[in-house]
mmCIF file of C-alpha atoms and ligand atoms in Angstrom:
data_model
loop_
_atom_site.group_PDB
_atom_site.id
_atom_site.type_symbol
_atom_site.label_atom_id
_atom_site.label_comp_id
_atom_site.label_asym_id
_atom_site.label_seq_id
_atom_site.Cartn_x
_atom_site.Cartn_y
_atom_site.Cartn_z
ATOM 1 C CA MET A 1 89.409 -50.120 -95.386
ATOM 2 C CA THR A 2 86.402 -48.180 -96.691
ATOM 3 C CA ILE A 3 87.235 -45.051 -98.637
ATOM 4 C CA ASP A 4 84.649 -42.437 -97.718
ATOM 5 C CA PHE A 5 84.576 -39.953 -100.589
ATOM 6 C CA ASP A 6 81.313 -38.458 -99.286
ATOM 7 C CA THR A 7 83.045 -36.580 -96.464
ATOM 8 C CA LEU A 8 85.536 -34.843 -98.760
ATOM 9 C CA PRO A 9 85.080 -31.062 -99.179
ATOM 10 C CA ASN A 10 83.334 -30.046 -102.389
ATOM 11 C CA PRO A 11 84.557 -28.180 -104.385
ATOM 12 C CA GLU A 12 87.915 -29.712 -103.623
ATOM 13 C CA PRO A 13 90.269 -27.271 -101.859
ATOM 14 C CA SER A 14 92.935 -27.447 -104.578
ATOM 15 C CA ALA A 15 90.453 -25.926 -107.039
ATOM 16 C CA GLN A 16 90.351 -22.747 -104.916
ATOM 17 C CA THR A 17 94.071 -22.066 -105.211
ATOM 18 C CA GLY A 18 95.674 -19.782 -107.783
ATOM 19 C CA PHE A 19 97.064 -21.438 -110.944
ATOM 20 C CA ALA A 20 94.446 -24.215 -110.627
ATOM 21 C CA GLY A 21 91.398 -24.528 -112.868
ATOM 22 C CA SER A 22 93.017 -24.837 -116.276
ATOM 23 C CA ARG A 23 90.613 -25.467 -119.171
ATOM 24 C CA ILE A 24 93.355 -27.089 -121.196
ATOM 25 C CA VAL A 25 93.026 -30.774 -122.056
ATOM 26 C CA ARG A 26 96.629 -31.931 -122.182
ATOM 27 C CA ASP A 27 96.151 -35.014 -124.390
ATOM 28 C CA SER A 28 99.495 -36.216 -123.089
ATOM 29 C CA GLU A 29 99.273 -39.647 -124.725
ATOM 30 C CA LYS A 30 98.719 -38.065 -128.162
ATOM 31 C CA ARG A 31 101.877 -35.913 -128.216
ATOM 32 C CA SER A 32 104.022 -36.675 -131.296
ATOM 33 C CA ALA A 33 106.794 -35.247 -133.469
ATOM 34 C CA ASP A 34 104.091 -33.470 -135.519
ATOM 35 C CA SER A 35 102.217 -31.929 -132.590
ATOM 36 C CA VAL A 36 103.550 -28.389 -132.948
ATOM 37 C CA PRO A 37 103.490 -28.215 -136.818
ATOM 38 C CA GLN A 38 99.895 -29.494 -136.763
ATOM 39 C CA ALA A 39 98.917 -26.925 -134.133
ATOM 40 C CA LEU A 40 100.552 -24.072 -136.084
ATOM 41 C CA ALA A 41 98.600 -25.077 -139.221
ATOM 42 C CA ASP A 42 95.269 -25.098 -137.350
ATOM 43 C CA PRO A 43 93.384 -21.778 -137.836
ATOM 44 C CA SER A 44 91.880 -22.113 -134.324
ATOM 45 C CA CYS A 45 95.334 -22.255 -132.689
ATOM 46 C CA ARG A 46 96.071 -19.521 -130.153
ATOM 47 C CA CYS A 47 99.311 -18.704 -128.332
ATOM 48 C CA TYR A 48 100.277 -17.538 -124.857
ATOM 49 C CA LEU A 49 103.337 -15.303 -125.211
ATOM 50 C CA PHE A 50 106.338 -15.113 -122.895
ATOM 51 C CA VAL A 51 109.595 -13.331 -122.279
ATOM 52 C CA PRO A 52 111.869 -15.045 -119.711
ATOM 53 C CA GLY A 53 109.935 -15.532 -116.450
ATOM 54 C CA LYS A 54 107.042 -13.340 -117.561
ATOM 55 C CA ALA A 55 103.816 -13.379 -119.571
ATOM 56 C CA VAL A 56 103.123 -10.830 -122.314
ATOM 57 C CA LEU A 57 99.618 -9.343 -122.680
ATOM 58 C CA ALA A 58 98.327 -6.634 -125.019
ATOM 59 C CA ASN A 59 96.091 -3.716 -124.111
ATOM 60 C CA SER A 60 94.235 -0.992 -125.949
ATOM 61 C CA GLY A 61 96.699 1.600 -124.651
ATOM 62 C CA THR A 62 93.869 3.977 -123.725
ATOM 63 C CA ASP A 63 91.378 2.150 -121.461
ATOM 64 C CA GLU A 64 93.148 0.825 -118.350
ATOM 65 C CA ASP A 65 90.037 -1.046 -117.162
ATOM 66 C CA ALA A 66 89.502 -2.947 -120.414
ATOM 67 C CA PRO A 67 90.489 -6.623 -120.172
ATOM 68 C CA PRO A 68 93.853 -7.241 -121.846
ATOM 69 C CA GLN A 69 94.405 -9.561 -124.798
ATOM 70 C CA ILE A 70 95.904 -12.768 -123.460
ATOM 71 C CA LEU A 71 95.731 -15.139 -126.432
ATOM 72 C CA PHE A 72 97.350 -14.344 -129.771
ATOM 73 C CA SER A 73 96.995 -15.850 -133.236
ATOM 74 C CA VAL A 74 99.964 -17.580 -134.849
ATOM 75 C CA GLU A 75 100.315 -14.601 -137.231
ATOM 76 C CA GLU A 76 100.363 -12.148 -134.325
ATOM 77 C CA ALA A 77 102.943 -14.264 -132.489
ATOM 78 C CA LYS A 78 105.115 -14.368 -135.612
ATOM 79 C CA ALA A 79 104.846 -10.587 -136.085
ATOM 80 C CA MET A 80 106.030 -10.125 -132.487
ATOM 81 C CA SER A 81 109.195 -12.195 -133.104
ATOM 82 C CA GLY A 82 107.734 -15.337 -131.528
ATOM 83 C CA ARG A 83 110.043 -18.341 -131.756
ATOM 84 C CA LEU A 84 107.434 -20.629 -133.347
ATOM 85 C CA GLU A 85 110.023 -23.335 -134.015
ATOM 86 C CA GLU A 86 110.417 -23.679 -130.218
ATOM 87 C CA ALA A 87 106.683 -23.502 -129.403
ATOM 88 C CA ILE A 88 105.325 -25.853 -126.753
ATOM 89 C CA LEU A 89 101.913 -27.498 -127.173
ATOM 90 C CA LEU A 90 100.157 -27.048 -123.827
ATOM 91 C CA GLY A 91 97.062 -28.927 -125.046
ATOM 92 C CA HIS A 92 93.640 -28.045 -126.443
ATOM 93 C CA ASP A 93 90.761 -25.876 -125.262
ATOM 94 C CA GLU A 94 87.535 -27.186 -126.793
ATOM 95 C CA GLY A 95 89.614 -28.685 -129.589
ATOM 96 C CA ALA A 96 91.625 -25.531 -130.331
ATOM 97 C CA PRO A 97 95.395 -25.908 -129.858
ATOM 98 C CA ARG A 98 97.063 -23.760 -127.210
ATOM 99 C CA LEU A 99 100.774 -23.023 -127.621
ATOM 100 C CA ALA A 100 103.308 -21.366 -125.353
ATOM 101 C CA VAL A 101 105.632 -19.173 -127.450
ATOM 102 C CA ARG A 102 108.704 -17.265 -126.356
ATOM 103 C CA LEU A 103 109.368 -13.878 -127.954
ATOM 104 C CA ASP A 104 112.812 -12.888 -129.152
ATOM 105 C CA ALA A 105 112.195 -9.309 -128.036
ATOM 106 C CA ASP A 106 112.982 -8.287 -124.470
ATOM 107 C CA ALA A 107 110.279 -6.706 -122.337
ATOM 108 C CA GLN A 108 111.345 -3.087 -122.998
ATOM 109 C CA ALA A 109 111.450 -3.558 -126.784
ATOM 110 C CA LEU A 110 107.756 -4.501 -126.933
ATOM 111 C CA GLY A 111 106.747 -0.881 -126.642
ATOM 112 C CA GLU A 112 103.352 0.686 -126.081
ATOM 113 C CA GLY A 113 100.230 -1.433 -126.107
ATOM 114 C CA PHE A 114 101.869 -4.376 -124.338
ATOM 115 C CA GLU A 115 102.198 -5.277 -120.686
ATOM 116 C CA VAL A 116 104.527 -7.791 -119.097
ATOM 117 C CA HIS A 117 103.666 -9.571 -115.825
ATOM 118 C CA ASP A 118 105.534 -11.980 -113.633
ATOM 119 C CA PHE A 119 103.367 -14.942 -112.693
ATOM 120 C CA ARG A 120 102.795 -13.803 -109.106
ATOM 121 C CA ASN A 121 101.587 -10.405 -110.279
ATOM 122 C CA LEU A 122 99.339 -12.095 -112.821
ATOM 123 C CA LEU A 123 97.741 -14.160 -110.053
ATOM 124 C CA TYR A 124 97.173 -11.365 -107.562
ATOM 125 C CA GLY A 125 96.890 -8.411 -109.954
ATOM 126 C CA GLY A 126 93.689 -9.645 -111.578
ATOM 127 C CA ARG A 127 94.843 -9.081 -115.187
ATOM 128 C CA ALA A 128 94.131 -12.710 -116.158
ATOM 129 C CA GLU A 129 91.202 -15.026 -115.512
ATOM 130 C CA PRO A 130 92.090 -18.022 -113.288
ATOM 131 C CA GLU A 131 92.017 -20.474 -116.209
ATOM 132 C CA ASP A 132 94.430 -18.296 -118.196
ATOM 133 C CA ALA A 133 96.729 -17.868 -115.169
ATOM 134 C CA ALA A 134 96.782 -21.674 -114.897
ATOM 135 C CA ALA A 135 97.730 -22.112 -118.572
ATOM 136 C CA ILE A 136 100.387 -19.408 -118.278
ATOM 137 C CA ALA A 137 101.821 -21.170 -115.211
ATOM 138 C CA GLN A 138 102.033 -24.387 -117.223
ATOM 139 C CA GLY A 139 103.731 -22.584 -120.134
ATOM 140 C CA GLY A 140 106.079 -20.593 -117.906
ATOM 141 C CA SER A 141 107.281 -23.689 -116.073
ATOM 142 C CA MET A 142 107.867 -25.493 -119.366
ATOM 143 C CA MET A 143 109.794 -22.523 -120.806
ATOM 144 C CA HIS A 144 112.103 -22.504 -117.808
ATOM 145 C CA TRP A 145 112.634 -26.270 -118.009
ATOM 146 C CA HIS A 146 113.707 -26.003 -121.676
ATOM 147 C CA THR A 147 116.096 -23.157 -120.854
ATOM 148 C CA MET A 148 117.744 -25.242 -118.132
ATOM 149 C CA ASN A 149 118.030 -28.439 -120.213
ATOM 150 C CA ARG A 150 119.707 -27.300 -123.422
ATOM 151 C CA HIS A 151 122.328 -29.990 -122.934
ATOM 152 C CA CYS A 152 122.109 -33.673 -122.090
ATOM 153 C CA GLY A 153 122.827 -34.313 -118.416
ATOM 154 C CA LYS A 154 124.487 -37.653 -119.261
ATOM 155 C CA CYS A 155 126.912 -36.808 -122.115
ATOM 156 C CA GLY A 156 126.740 -32.995 -122.382
ATOM 157 C CA HIS A 157 125.656 -32.973 -126.058
ATOM 158 C CA GLU A 158 123.056 -30.420 -127.150
ATOM 159 C CA SER A 159 119.547 -31.819 -126.666
ATOM 160 C CA GLN A 160 116.508 -31.276 -128.904
ATOM 161 C CA ALA A 161 112.849 -30.628 -128.085
ATOM 162 C CA ALA A 162 110.498 -33.505 -128.969
ATOM 163 C CA ILE A 163 106.788 -34.471 -128.781
ATOM 164 C CA GLY A 164 105.392 -30.957 -128.738
ATOM 165 C CA GLY A 165 108.014 -29.712 -126.278
ATOM 166 C CA TYR A 166 107.208 -32.226 -123.524
ATOM 167 C CA ARG A 167 110.481 -34.104 -123.868
ATOM 168 C CA ARG A 168 114.059 -33.371 -124.870
ATOM 169 C CA ASP A 169 116.091 -35.989 -126.708
ATOM 170 C CA CYS A 170 119.867 -36.346 -126.900
ATOM 171 C CA PRO A 171 120.883 -37.242 -130.490
ATOM 172 C CA ASN A 172 124.308 -38.403 -129.239
ATOM 173 C CA CYS A 173 123.535 -40.919 -126.480
ATOM 174 C CA GLY A 174 119.782 -41.382 -126.890
ATOM 175 C CA SER A 175 118.857 -40.079 -123.434
ATOM 176 C CA GLN A 176 115.323 -38.775 -123.027
ATOM 177 C CA ILE A 177 114.778 -35.896 -120.589
ATOM 178 C CA PHE A 178 111.303 -35.191 -119.203
ATOM 179 C CA PRO A 179 109.912 -32.049 -117.539
ATOM 180 C CA ARG A 180 110.218 -32.031 -113.776
ATOM 181 C CA THR A 181 107.960 -30.902 -110.968
ATOM 182 C CA ASP A 182 109.539 -30.166 -107.592
ATOM 183 C CA PRO A 183 107.357 -31.108 -104.600
ATOM 184 C CA VAL A 184 107.229 -28.600 -101.755
ATOM 185 C CA VAL A 185 105.395 -29.260 -98.496
ATOM 186 C CA ILE A 186 103.508 -26.350 -96.958
ATOM 187 C CA MET A 187 101.908 -27.092 -93.628
ATOM 188 C CA LEU A 188 99.694 -25.612 -90.989
ATOM 189 C CA THR A 189 100.772 -27.025 -87.662
ATOM 190 C CA VAL A 190 97.870 -27.152 -85.239
ATOM 191 C CA ASP A 191 97.558 -27.751 -81.505
ATOM 192 C CA GLY A 192 93.896 -27.725 -80.505
ATOM 193 C CA ASP A 193 92.688 -24.144 -80.865
ATOM 194 C CA LYS A 194 96.120 -22.818 -81.850
ATOM 195 C CA CYS A 195 98.157 -22.878 -85.046
ATOM 196 C CA LEU A 196 101.773 -22.106 -85.817
ATOM 197 C CA LEU A 197 102.576 -19.278 -88.249
ATOM 198 C CA GLY A 198 105.925 -17.730 -89.064
ATOM 199 C CA ARG A 199 107.535 -14.797 -90.837
ATOM 200 C CA SER A 200 110.325 -14.965 -93.395
ATOM 201 C CA PRO A 201 112.441 -11.808 -93.649
ATOM 202 C CA HIS A 202 111.294 -11.318 -97.293
ATOM 203 C CA PHE A 203 107.553 -11.342 -96.403
ATOM 204 C CA PRO A 204 105.532 -8.132 -96.730
ATOM 205 C CA ALA A 205 105.339 -6.268 -93.402
ATOM 206 C CA SER A 206 102.977 -7.810 -90.837
ATOM 207 C CA TRP A 207 102.506 -11.070 -92.808
ATOM 208 C CA TYR A 208 102.506 -14.389 -90.993
ATOM 209 C CA SER A 209 102.173 -17.612 -92.983
ATOM 210 C CA THR A 210 102.466 -21.376 -92.906
ATOM 211 C CA LEU A 211 105.923 -22.961 -92.932
ATOM 212 C CA ALA A 212 107.149 -24.658 -96.115
ATOM 213 C CA GLY A 213 110.106 -26.485 -97.615
ATOM 214 C CA PHE A 214 111.233 -28.774 -100.430
ATOM 215 C CA VAL A 215 110.667 -32.508 -100.190
ATOM 216 C CA GLU A 216 114.087 -34.136 -100.381
ATOM 217 C CA PRO A 217 114.938 -37.233 -102.452
ATOM 218 C CA GLY A 218 113.909 -40.429 -100.703
ATOM 219 C CA GLU A 219 111.501 -38.678 -98.332
ATOM 220 C CA THR A 220 107.745 -39.076 -97.875
ATOM 221 C CA ILE A 221 105.481 -36.032 -97.785
ATOM 222 C CA GLU A 222 104.712 -36.754 -94.111
ATOM 223 C CA ASP A 223 108.391 -37.013 -93.190
ATOM 224 C CA ALA A 224 109.137 -33.760 -95.032
ATOM 225 C CA VAL A 225 106.366 -32.005 -93.050
ATOM 226 C CA ARG A 226 107.825 -33.318 -89.779
ATOM 227 C CA ARG A 227 111.448 -32.503 -90.715
ATOM 228 C CA GLU A 228 110.817 -28.983 -92.048
ATOM 229 C CA THR A 229 108.638 -28.006 -89.077
ATOM 230 C CA PHE A 230 111.218 -29.273 -86.615
ATOM 231 C CA GLU A 231 114.143 -27.648 -88.469
ATOM 232 C CA GLU A 232 112.469 -24.257 -88.883
ATOM 233 C CA ALA A 233 110.549 -23.960 -85.623
ATOM 234 C CA GLY A 234 111.718 -26.765 -83.310
ATOM 235 C CA ILE A 235 108.183 -28.176 -83.092
ATOM 236 C CA ARG A 236 107.694 -31.951 -83.212
ATOM 237 C CA ILE A 237 104.841 -33.150 -85.459
ATOM 238 C CA GLY A 238 102.920 -36.396 -85.054
ATOM 239 C CA ARG A 239 100.136 -37.166 -87.504
ATOM 240 C CA VAL A 240 99.998 -35.426 -90.885
ATOM 241 C CA ARG A 241 96.933 -35.014 -93.095
ATOM 242 C CA TYR A 242 96.967 -33.942 -96.756
ATOM 243 C CA HIS A 243 94.567 -31.109 -97.622
ATOM 244 C CA ALA A 244 95.212 -29.526 -101.036
ATOM 245 C CA SER A 245 97.843 -28.792 -103.657
ATOM 246 C CA GLN A 246 98.731 -25.777 -105.791
ATOM 247 C CA PRO A 247 100.800 -25.566 -108.983
ATOM 248 C CA TRP A 248 103.549 -23.025 -108.338
ATOM 249 C CA PRO A 249 105.489 -21.884 -111.436
ATOM 250 C CA PHE A 250 108.545 -20.560 -109.552
ATOM 251 C CA PRO A 251 109.910 -22.239 -111.531
ATOM 252 C CA HIS A 252 108.201 -25.654 -111.501
ATOM 253 C CA SER A 253 107.012 -26.611 -108.024
ATOM 254 C CA LEU A 254 103.915 -28.310 -106.712
ATOM 255 C CA MET A 255 102.911 -27.007 -103.292
ATOM 256 C CA ILE A 256 101.508 -29.867 -101.214
ATOM 257 C CA GLY A 257 99.360 -28.452 -98.412
ATOM 258 C CA ALA A 258 98.967 -30.463 -95.223
ATOM 259 C CA TYR A 259 97.972 -30.199 -91.571
ATOM 260 C CA GLY A 260 100.455 -31.318 -88.954
ATOM 261 C CA GLU A 261 99.551 -32.302 -85.413
ATOM 262 C CA ALA A 262 101.912 -30.657 -82.907
ATOM 263 C CA ILE A 263 103.257 -32.952 -80.207
ATOM 264 C CA SER A 264 105.578 -30.347 -78.673
ATOM 265 C CA ARG A 265 104.939 -26.647 -77.941
ATOM 266 C CA GLU A 266 108.238 -24.812 -77.392
ATOM 267 C CA ILE A 267 109.374 -22.845 -80.441
ATOM 268 C CA ARG A 268 113.060 -22.769 -81.360
ATOM 269 C CA LEU A 269 113.734 -20.645 -84.471
ATOM 270 C CA ASP A 270 116.337 -21.405 -87.134
ATOM 271 C CA ASP A 271 117.891 -18.754 -89.422
ATOM 272 C CA GLU A 272 115.150 -19.001 -92.079
ATOM 273 C CA LEU A 273 112.456 -17.370 -89.969
ATOM 274 C CA GLU A 274 112.375 -13.872 -88.535
ATOM 275 C CA ASP A 275 109.609 -14.851 -86.122
ATOM 276 C CA CYS A 276 107.247 -17.729 -85.441
ATOM 277 C CA ARG A 277 104.484 -18.014 -82.885
ATOM 278 C CA TRP A 278 101.225 -19.677 -81.898
ATOM 279 C CA PHE A 279 97.973 -17.961 -82.948
ATOM 280 C CA THR A 280 94.475 -18.734 -81.691
ATOM 281 C CA LYS A 281 91.593 -19.286 -84.116
ATOM 282 C CA ALA A 282 90.067 -15.981 -82.984
ATOM 283 C CA GLU A 283 93.307 -14.149 -83.832
ATOM 284 C CA VAL A 284 93.572 -15.842 -87.230
ATOM 285 C CA ARG A 285 89.981 -14.814 -88.039
ATOM 286 C CA GLN A 286 90.965 -11.213 -87.257
ATOM 287 C CA MET A 287 94.017 -11.541 -89.515
ATOM 288 C CA ILE A 288 91.916 -12.867 -92.414
ATOM 289 C CA ALA A 289 89.415 -10.026 -91.947
ATOM 290 C CA ASP A 290 92.296 -7.500 -91.707
ATOM 291 C CA GLU A 291 91.087 -6.532 -88.224
ATOM 292 C CA HIS A 292 93.987 -7.740 -86.081
ATOM 293 C CA PRO A 293 94.784 -5.145 -83.352
ATOM 294 C CA GLN A 294 98.504 -5.239 -84.254
ATOM 295 C CA GLY A 295 97.794 -5.158 -87.985
ATOM 296 C CA LEU A 296 98.981 -8.738 -88.570
ATOM 297 C CA ARG A 297 97.773 -10.413 -91.762
ATOM 298 C CA CYS A 298 97.630 -13.792 -93.494
ATOM 299 C CA PRO A 299 98.650 -14.413 -97.132
ATOM 300 C CA PRO A 300 95.981 -13.449 -99.697
ATOM 301 C CA ARG A 301 93.221 -15.633 -101.147
ATOM 302 C CA LYS A 302 94.418 -17.967 -103.944
ATOM 303 C CA ALA A 303 97.603 -18.724 -101.952
ATOM 304 C CA ILE A 304 97.510 -22.278 -100.612
ATOM 305 C CA ALA A 305 98.632 -20.914 -97.228
ATOM 306 C CA PHE A 306 95.331 -19.020 -97.126
ATOM 307 C CA THR A 307 93.414 -22.166 -98.166
ATOM 308 C CA LEU A 308 94.966 -24.082 -95.259
ATOM 309 C CA VAL A 309 94.348 -21.355 -92.686
ATOM 310 C CA ASP A 310 90.832 -20.533 -93.917
ATOM 311 C CA ALA A 311 89.676 -24.175 -93.939
ATOM 312 C CA TRP A 312 91.026 -24.604 -90.390
ATOM 313 C CA VAL A 313 89.209 -21.600 -88.915
ATOM 314 C CA ASN A 314 86.053 -21.656 -91.064
ATOM 315 C CA GLY A 315 85.809 -25.185 -92.464
HETATM 316 ZN ZN1 ZN B 401 123.495 -37.477 -124.253
#
């Protein structure tokens, strides 16, 4: 088989999704017991700050349009009750260490001059540059993983953070616990000039999007695409083609975007979807341009669902 890299889209579609484009070099093979102490002692070290599930930024308090402060010095993090002893080394940006630090204060106690954003709001609200949103997604996922793995899953003993926060060790039974990433398939099912889009009850009004679901243990990506599409919409899928992926820090998923080839047409909804129907390319173009006669819309740019739909109609 000849691998034809020349026909691949450039820039690659994954790079156009939100939470992609991190500048951080992870240096994963260099992580050691001293990683965090060394980073804290480095004057060029800067910290991303978090409260549970959210990123903390600072603003001038007077000029709403001024870009917020996203990175904080170690001294600033300490002054804001940052738990430096639990800091996670995300990696380095041009040699300068980047830490993720949780604050002891809750969001309300931060007071004036600070703003707190959930990761979705950070992505769509425009308060962070894409490379910072990507680093914050990395830090936020890691924070959640530590919170959920305080104890060893094998013996129940309290576990301890190791190698810059990228592993937890059990001092009782010696188990090593590594961060996890949960794969989710998200697929645009196509049938010639038509594609399948659905509505979950929690979607904003008028939104239609691609179907999605978790990959189960022992399942290929292709099989998960076929199973989820059949379970949610009753449509049988034949061939499956990978298109792009998107890190998704809710709390630690990787969205795997694919196209599925429909081999049946009749929709049969399960309980997960409020509605699901076939849309023509012309209709989808109207939805992207916000010109659909019934006001129907697609998910916004930076969402991998948009990447899939946009590449299909315009690519
Ligand atoms: Zn143990």
